[in-house]
Coordinates of C-alpha atoms and ligand atoms in Angstrom, one line a residue:
X1 CA 121.7 87.6 80.6
X2 CA 124.7 89.6 79.5
X3 CA 122.9 92.8 78.3
X4 CA 125.0 93.0 75.1
X5 CA 122.7 95.4 73.5
X6 CA 122.6 97.7 76.5
X7 CA 126.4 97.5 76.6
X8 CA 126.7 98.8 73.0
X9 CA 124.7 101.9 74.0
X10 CA 125.6 102.3 77.7
X11 CA 128.4 100.3 79.2
X12 CA 127.9 101.8 82.6
X13 CA 124.3 100.7 82.8
X14 CA 125.2 97.3 81.4
X15 CA 127.8 96.9 84.2
X16 CA 125.1 97.8 86.8
X17 CA 122.6 95.4 85.3
X18 CA 125.1 92.6 85.0
X19 CA 126.3 93.3 88.5
X20 CA 122.8 92.9 89.8
X21 CA 122.4 89.5 88.2
X22 CA 125.7 88.4 89.7
X23 CA 124.6 89.9 93.1
X24 CA 121.4 87.9 93.0
X25 CA 123.3 84.8 92.0
X26 CA 125.9 85.1 94.7
X27 CA 123.8 86.1 97.6
X28 CA 120.8 84.7 99.5
X29 CA 117.7 87.0 99.0
X30 CA 115.8 86.9 102.2
X31 CA 114.0 90.2 102.1
X32 CA 110.5 88.8 102.8
X33 CA 108.9 90.9 100.1
X34 CA 111.3 89.8 97.3
X35 CA 111.3 86.8 95.0
X36 CA 113.1 85.6 91.8
X37 CA 110.6 85.7 88.9
X38 CA 111.0 83.4 85.9
X39 CA 112.9 84.5 82.8
X40 CA 109.5 84.3 81.0
X41 CA 108.1 87.0 83.4
X42 CA 111.2 89.1 82.9
X43 CA 111.0 88.8 79.1
X44 CA 107.3 89.9 79.2
X45 CA 108.3 92.9 81.3
X46 CA 111.0 93.8 78.8
X47 CA 108.6 93.5 75.9
X48 CA 107.5 96.1 73.3
X49 CA 104.5 96.9 75.4
X50 CA 106.7 99.3 77.3
X51 CA 106.2 101.6 74.3
X52 CA 102.4 101.5 74.4
X53 CA 100.0 104.1 75.9
X54 CA 96.7 102.5 76.8
X55 CA 94.8 104.8 79.2
X56 CA 91.4 103.2 79.8
X57 CA 90.5 99.6 80.2
X58 CA 90.3 96.7 77.7
X59 CA 87.8 97.5 75.0
X60 CA 87.6 101.2 76.0
X61 CA 90.8 103.0 75.6
X62 CA 91.7 106.6 74.9
X63 CA 94.3 105.7 72.2
X64 CA 94.3 103.6 69.0
X65 CA 96.4 100.5 68.5
X66 CA 95.5 98.9 71.8
X67 CA 94.4 95.5 70.6
X68 CA 97.4 93.6 72.0
X69 CA 97.4 95.7 75.2
X70 CA 93.8 94.6 75.5
X71 CA 94.6 91.0 75.0
X72 CA 97.4 91.0 77.6
X73 CA 95.4 93.0 80.2
X74 CA 92.4 90.7 79.8
X75 CA 94.6 87.6 80.2
X76 CA 96.0 89.1 83.5
X77 CA 92.4 89.8 84.7
X78 CA 91.0 86.4 83.8
X79 CA 93.9 84.6 85.4
X80 CA 93.7 86.7 88.6
X81 CA 90.0 85.9 88.8
X82 CA 90.8 82.2 88.6
X83 CA 93.7 82.4 91.1
X84 CA 91.9 84.3 93.8
X85 CA 88.2 83.8 93.0
X86 CA 87.4 87.5 92.8
X87 CA 84.4 88.9 90.9
X88 CA 86.2 92.0 89.7
X89 CA 89.9 92.6 89.3
X90 CA 91.9 95.7 88.4
X91 CA 95.6 94.9 87.4
X92 CA 96.7 98.5 86.6
X93 CA 98.0 99.7 90.0
X94 CA 101.7 100.4 89.6
X95 CA 102.4 99.0 93.1
X96 CA 100.7 97.8 96.2
X97 CA 100.7 101.3 97.6
X98 CA 99.0 102.5 94.4
X99 CA 96.4 99.7 94.8
X100 CA 95.6 100.9 98.3
X101 CA 95.4 104.4 97.0
X102 CA 92.8 103.3 94.5
X103 CA 90.6 101.9 97.3
X104 CA 91.0 105.0 99.5
X105 CA 90.3 107.4 96.6
X106 CA 87.3 105.4 95.6
X107 CA 85.7 105.0 99.0
X108 CA 86.9 107.7 101.4
X109 CA 86.8 111.5 101.6
X110 CA 89.7 113.5 103.0
X111 CA 89.3 113.5 106.8
X112 CA 87.6 110.1 106.9
X113 CA 88.9 107.6 109.4
X114 CA 91.2 104.7 108.9
X115 CA 91.9 102.0 111.6
X116 CA 95.0 100.0 110.8
X117 CA 98.0 98.2 112.3
X118 CA 100.9 100.3 113.6
X119 CA 104.0 100.1 111.4
X120 CA 106.1 99.1 114.4
X121 CA 103.8 96.2 114.9
X122 CA 104.0 94.9 111.3
X123 CA 101.8 97.4 109.4
X124 CA 102.6 99.3 106.2
X125 CA 103.3 103.0 105.3
X126 CA 100.2 103.1 103.1
X127 CA 97.9 102.1 105.9
X128 CA 98.1 105.5 107.5
X129 CA 101.7 106.5 108.4
X130 CA 102.3 110.2 108.9
X131 CA 105.0 110.2 106.3
X132 CA 102.6 108.8 103.7
X133 CA 99.6 110.5 102.0
X134 CA 97.3 108.3 104.0
X135 CA 98.5 109.9 107.3
X136 CA 98.2 113.3 105.8
X137 CA 94.7 113.0 104.2
X138 CA 92.9 110.9 106.6
X139 CA 92.4 110.6 110.4
X140 CA 94.2 107.5 111.5
X141 CA 94.2 105.4 114.6
X142 CA 96.2 102.2 114.8
X143 CA 95.8 98.9 116.5
X144 CA 98.6 96.7 117.8
X145 CA 99.7 93.1 118.3
X146 CA 99.6 91.8 121.8
X147 CA 103.2 92.4 122.9
X148 CA 103.3 89.2 125.0
X149 CA 102.1 86.8 122.3
X150 CA 103.0 88.7 119.1
X151 CA 99.5 87.9 117.7
X152 CA 97.0 90.5 116.5
X153 CA 94.9 91.6 119.5
X154 CA 91.5 91.0 117.7
X155 CA 89.5 91.8 120.8
X156 CA 91.4 95.1 121.3
X157 CA 90.8 95.8 117.6
X158 CA 87.1 95.2 118.0
X159 CA 86.9 97.5 121.0
X160 CA 89.0 100.2 119.3
X161 CA 86.7 100.1 116.3
X162 CA 83.7 100.7 118.5
X163 CA 85.4 103.7 120.2
X164 CA 87.0 105.2 117.0
X165 CA 84.1 104.5 114.6
X166 CA 86.4 104.2 111.5
X167 CA 85.2 104.4 107.9
X168 CA 87.6 101.6 106.9
X169 CA 89.5 99.0 108.8
X170 CA 92.7 97.7 107.2
X171 CA 94.0 94.2 107.7
X172 CA 97.0 92.5 106.0
X173 CA 100.5 93.3 107.0
X174 CA 104.2 93.6 106.0
X175 CA 106.0 92.0 109.0
X176 CA 103.4 89.7 110.6
X177 CA 104.4 86.1 110.7
X178 CA 101.1 84.6 111.7
X179 CA 97.9 83.6 109.7
X180 CA 95.5 86.6 109.6
X181 CA 92.0 85.9 110.8
X182 CA 90.2 88.1 108.2
X183 CA 86.7 87.0 109.5
X184 CA 87.5 88.5 112.9
X185 CA 88.6 91.8 111.3
X186 CA 85.4 91.7 109.2
X187 CA 83.4 91.3 112.4
X188 CA 85.0 94.4 113.9
X189 CA 84.3 96.4 110.7
X190 CA 80.7 95.1 110.5
X191 CA 80.1 96.1 114.1
X192 CA 80.7 99.8 113.2
X193 CA 79.4 99.7 109.6
X194 CA 83.0 100.3 108.3
X195 CA 84.5 99.0 105.1
X196 CA 87.3 96.3 105.3
X197 CA 90.4 96.5 103.1
X198 CA 92.6 93.4 103.3
X199 CA 96.1 94.2 101.9
X200 CA 97.5 90.8 101.1
X201 CA 100.7 92.1 99.4
X202 CA 103.0 89.7 101.2
X203 CA 100.8 86.6 101.0
X204 CA 99.2 86.9 97.6
X205 CA 100.9 83.6 96.5
X206 CA 100.0 81.8 99.8
X207 CA 96.4 82.8 99.4
X208 CA 96.2 81.8 95.7
X209 CA 97.7 78.4 96.6
X210 CA 95.3 77.9 99.5
X211 CA 98.0 77.7 102.2
X212 CA 96.7 80.9 103.8
X213 CA 93.0 81.8 104.5
X214 CA 91.6 84.0 101.7
X215 CA 89.9 87.4 102.4
X216 CA 88.3 87.3 99.0
X217 CA 84.5 87.2 99.6
X218 CA 85.1 88.3 103.2
X219 CA 86.6 91.8 103.0
X220 CA 85.1 94.5 100.8
X221 CA 88.4 95.1 99.0
X222 CA 91.5 93.0 98.6
X223 CA 94.7 94.6 97.4
X224 CA 98.2 93.2 96.9
X225 CA 101.4 93.5 95.0
X226 CA 102.1 91.0 92.3
X227 CA 105.9 90.4 92.5
X228 CA 106.1 89.0 96.1
X229 CA 104.9 85.5 96.9
X230 CA 102.8 85.3 93.7
X231 CA 106.0 85.7 91.7
X232 CA 104.6 87.6 88.7
X233 CA 105.3 91.0 87.0
X234 CA 106.1 93.9 89.3
X235 CA 103.1 96.0 90.4
X236 CA 99.8 96.0 92.3
X237 CA 96.3 94.5 92.0
X238 CA 92.8 95.3 93.4
X239 CA 90.0 92.7 93.9
X240 CA 86.4 93.4 94.9
X241 CA 82.8 92.4 94.2
X242 CA 81.2 93.5 90.9
X243 CA 79.2 96.1 92.8
X244 CA 82.4 98.1 93.5
X245 CA 83.9 97.9 90.0
X246 CA 82.6 101.3 89.0
X247 CA 84.1 102.8 92.1
X248 CA 87.5 101.2 91.8
X249 CA 88.3 101.5 88.1
X250 CA 87.9 105.3 87.7
X251 CA 89.7 105.8 91.0
X252 CA 92.8 103.9 89.6
X253 CA 92.6 105.6 86.2
X254 CA 92.1 108.6 85.9
X255 CA 91.8 109.1 89.6
X256 CA 95.3 108.2 90.8
X257 CA 97.3 107.1 87.7
X258 CA 97.8 107.9 84.0
X259 CA 98.8 105.3 81.4
X260 CA 99.1 101.7 82.7
X261 CA 102.5 100.0 82.7
X262 CA 101.5 97.5 80.0
X263 CA 104.8 95.7 80.0
X264 CA 104.4 95.0 83.7
X265 CA 100.8 93.9 83.2
X266 CA 102.2 91.5 80.6
X267 CA 104.5 90.2 83.4
X268 CA 101.5 89.8 85.6
X269 CA 99.7 87.8 83.0
X270 CA 102.6 85.5 82.5
X271 CA 103.3 85.1 86.2
X272 CA 99.7 84.4 86.9
X273 CA 99.7 81.7 84.2
X274 CA 102.7 80.1 86.0
X275 CA 100.9 80.3 89.3
X276 CA 97.9 78.4 87.9
X277 CA 100.2 75.5 87.0
X278 CA 100.0 72.5 89.5
X279 CA 103.5 73.0 90.8
X280 CA 102.7 76.4 92.4
X281 CA 100.8 74.9 95.3
X282 CA 103.9 72.8 96.1
X283 CA 106.0 75.9 95.9
X284 CA 103.8 77.9 98.3
X285 CA 103.7 75.0 100.8
X286 CA 107.5 74.8 100.6
X287 CA 107.8 78.5 101.3
X288 CA 105.9 78.1 104.5
X289 CA 107.7 74.9 105.5
X290 CA 111.1 76.6 104.8
X291 CA 110.1 79.5 107.1
X292 CA 109.1 77.1 109.8
X293 CA 112.5 75.3 109.6
X294 CA 114.3 78.6 109.5
X295 CA 112.4 79.7 112.6
X296 CA 113.0 76.5 114.5
X297 CA 116.7 76.6 113.7
X298 CA 117.0 80.1 115.0
X299 CA 115.0 79.2 118.2
X300 CA 117.3 76.2 118.8
X301 CA 120.2 78.7 118.7
X302 CA 118.6 80.9 121.3
X303 CA 116.9 83.5 119.2
X304 CA 113.5 84.9 120.2
X305 CA 110.9 85.1 117.4
X306 CA 107.9 87.5 117.5
X307 CA 104.9 85.2 118.2
X308 CA 107.4 82.3 118.7
X309 CA 107.3 81.1 115.1
X310 CA 105.5 81.5 111.8
X311 CA 102.5 80.3 109.7
X312 CA 103.7 82.2 106.7
X313 CA 106.7 83.0 104.5
X314 CA 108.6 85.1 107.1
X315 CA 110.1 85.1 110.6
X316 CA 110.7 88.1 112.7
X317 CA 113.6 87.7 115.1
X318 CA 113.6 89.9 118.1
X319 CA 117.2 90.3 119.2
X320 CA 116.5 92.2 122.5
X321 CA 116.8 89.3 124.9
X322 CA 119.1 87.0 122.9
X323 CA 121.6 89.6 121.7
X324 CA 121.0 92.8 123.7
X325 CA 124.0 94.5 122.3
X326 CA 123.3 93.8 118.6
X327 CA 120.8 96.1 116.8
X328 CA 118.8 95.0 113.8
X329 CA 121.0 97.2 111.6
X330 CA 124.2 95.7 113.1
X331 CA 122.8 92.3 112.1
X332 CA 121.6 93.4 108.7
X333 CA 125.0 94.8 107.9
X334 CA 127.0 91.8 109.2
X335 CA 124.8 89.4 107.3
X336 CA 125.0 91.4 104.1
X337 CA 128.8 91.2 104.3
X338 CA 128.6 87.4 104.1
X339 CA 126.0 87.3 101.4
X340 CA 122.8 87.0 103.3
X341 CA 120.5 89.9 102.4
X342 CA 117.6 90.7 104.7
X343 CA 116.4 93.8 106.6
X344 CA 116.5 95.2 110.1
X345 CA 112.9 95.5 111.3
X346 CA 111.1 97.1 114.2
X347 CA 109.5 94.7 116.7
X348 CA 106.5 95.2 118.9
X349 CA 107.4 97.5 121.8
X350 CA 110.3 98.9 119.8
X351 CA 112.4 101.6 121.5
X352 CA 115.0 102.1 118.8
X353 CA 114.5 104.1 115.6
X354 CA 113.3 102.3 112.5
X355 CA 116.7 102.8 110.9
X356 CA 118.3 100.9 113.8
X357 CA 115.5 98.6 115.0
X358 CA 115.8 95.6 117.4
X359 CA 114.8 92.8 115.0
X360 CA 115.5 91.3 111.6
X361 CA 112.8 90.1 109.2
X362 CA 113.7 87.1 107.0
X363 CA 111.6 85.5 104.3
X364 CA 111.8 82.4 102.3
X365 CA 110.0 83.1 98.9
X366 CA 113.1 83.8 96.9
X367 CA 115.2 81.0 98.3
X368 CA 112.3 78.6 97.8
X369 CA 112.2 79.7 94.1
X370 CA 115.8 78.8 93.9
X371 CA 115.1 75.3 95.0
X372 CA 116.0 75.5 98.7
X373 CA 114.3 73.0 101.0
X374 CA 114.4 72.2 104.7
X375 CA 118.0 70.9 104.7
X376 CA 119.3 74.1 103.1
X377 CA 117.1 76.3 105.4
X378 CA 118.8 74.6 108.4
X379 CA 122.1 75.6 107.0
X380 CA 120.9 79.1 106.3
X381 CA 119.6 79.5 109.8
X382 CA 123.0 78.2 111.2
X383 CA 124.8 80.8 109.0
X384 CA 122.6 83.6 110.4
X385 CA 123.1 82.5 114.0
X386 CA 126.9 82.1 113.6
X387 CA 127.1 85.7 112.3
X388 CA 124.8 87.3 114.7
X389 CA 126.5 85.5 117.6
X390 CA 129.9 86.6 116.5
X391 CA 129.5 90.1 115.1
X392 CA 132.8 91.5 113.8
X393 CA 134.7 88.1 114.0
X394 CA 136.5 88.0 110.7
X395 CA 137.4 84.3 110.9
X396 CA 133.7 83.4 111.3
X397 CA 132.8 85.8 108.6
X398 CA 135.2 84.2 106.1
X399 CA 134.0 80.7 107.0
X400 CA 130.3 81.6 106.7
X401 CA 130.9 83.5 103.4
X402 CA 132.2 80.2 101.9
X403 CA 129.2 78.3 103.2
X404 CA 126.8 80.9 101.7
X405 CA 128.7 80.8 98.4
X406 CA 128.5 77.0 98.3
X407 CA 124.7 77.2 98.8
X408 CA 124.4 79.8 96.0
X409 CA 126.6 77.7 93.6
X410 CA 124.5 74.6 94.3
X411 CA 121.3 76.5 93.3
X412 CA 122.1 78.6 90.2
X413 CA 119.5 81.2 89.4
X414 CA 119.7 81.7 85.7
X415 CA 121.3 79.8 82.8
Ligands
DSN1 N1 108.7 97.1 100.8 C1 107.7 96.1 101.1 C2 108.2 95.2 102.2 O1 109.4 95.0 102.3 O2 107.4 94.7 103.0 C3 106.3 96.6 101.3 O3 106.0 97.5 100.4

């Protein structure tokens, strides 16, 4: 991956692209929403389909010359149906947020009511945050996790639904380490005759592999992004029953988007094919085991974890008791300096701003793709603890940098 042809045209861009490959090779990607896709997925995303306009859907486009675009989109759709067992799939959303937008546009009117998890408690901007169109177009109320246990307060959610009478209840989260009980959210939505949108952006791969309960067939709509745990081309996806197909498809195009990103849809098709191979279940199980080991290692070193542990691909460390003088952004910055890339994250009951935050979120999908197992995750956990325990200590930083580099060298990313 030396980008020779880019270099001939644009050396500055080639330097940046090559620099990014080297950055990924030489650092530990622990942002819970990231992964390392295969070179096959990257090749598909870099294919000639980037040139093609294909507004419409397979077999019914507004432009000529769409036969290969049709083939690729149909492959992505059929594979997604097989992976998640959905009746209807739309693979055109450009991102997870665009997928959610498709559902809201299809099913809500401006002013309608959304009940969703607070961003500080693990929710997502596109679930009703004031800075997002959802917070501006709709009336939003938010539920929370129980601050003592860190688990979703399903009873509180049910009561809140009865008081607020939402049009749609949103489940599925960005920084929630525990298995989501979609049936309980559905019961709350049913009680007030609301729709249920399950946004499984983070756990698409875990659900496809059967290591997390599936909301397909439970919730009215299931959305996700396609480049996180499912490890395919970058973008979003919507799944629903056949009865809602004619609501969803026109809401995505022409409702919220123009031409589909056919090269990304090709990446989705190829990544979904890979996820249908037998090894993918082992990968997903390893992602969860690795997160458990990471969490246990941090707890053994005195860190507090929101909910005490994890059932998924991520842990959320709450530094307030263990490291009261270290903010999430202090930890993020110190860890990045030694090659561990993760993000500061708010925690339930947060008092600091989201830019500073009191926690860090760490995920295992990318490291697991690199071949990391429990032994490596113990080492990674020890590196994180050594740095956060000794912020600013240059000797510790130099020593941990070497340990991180050794781990990276032992697990090369690309040929
Ligand atoms: N940016 C993603 C995350 O990190 O969770 C969500 O869109």
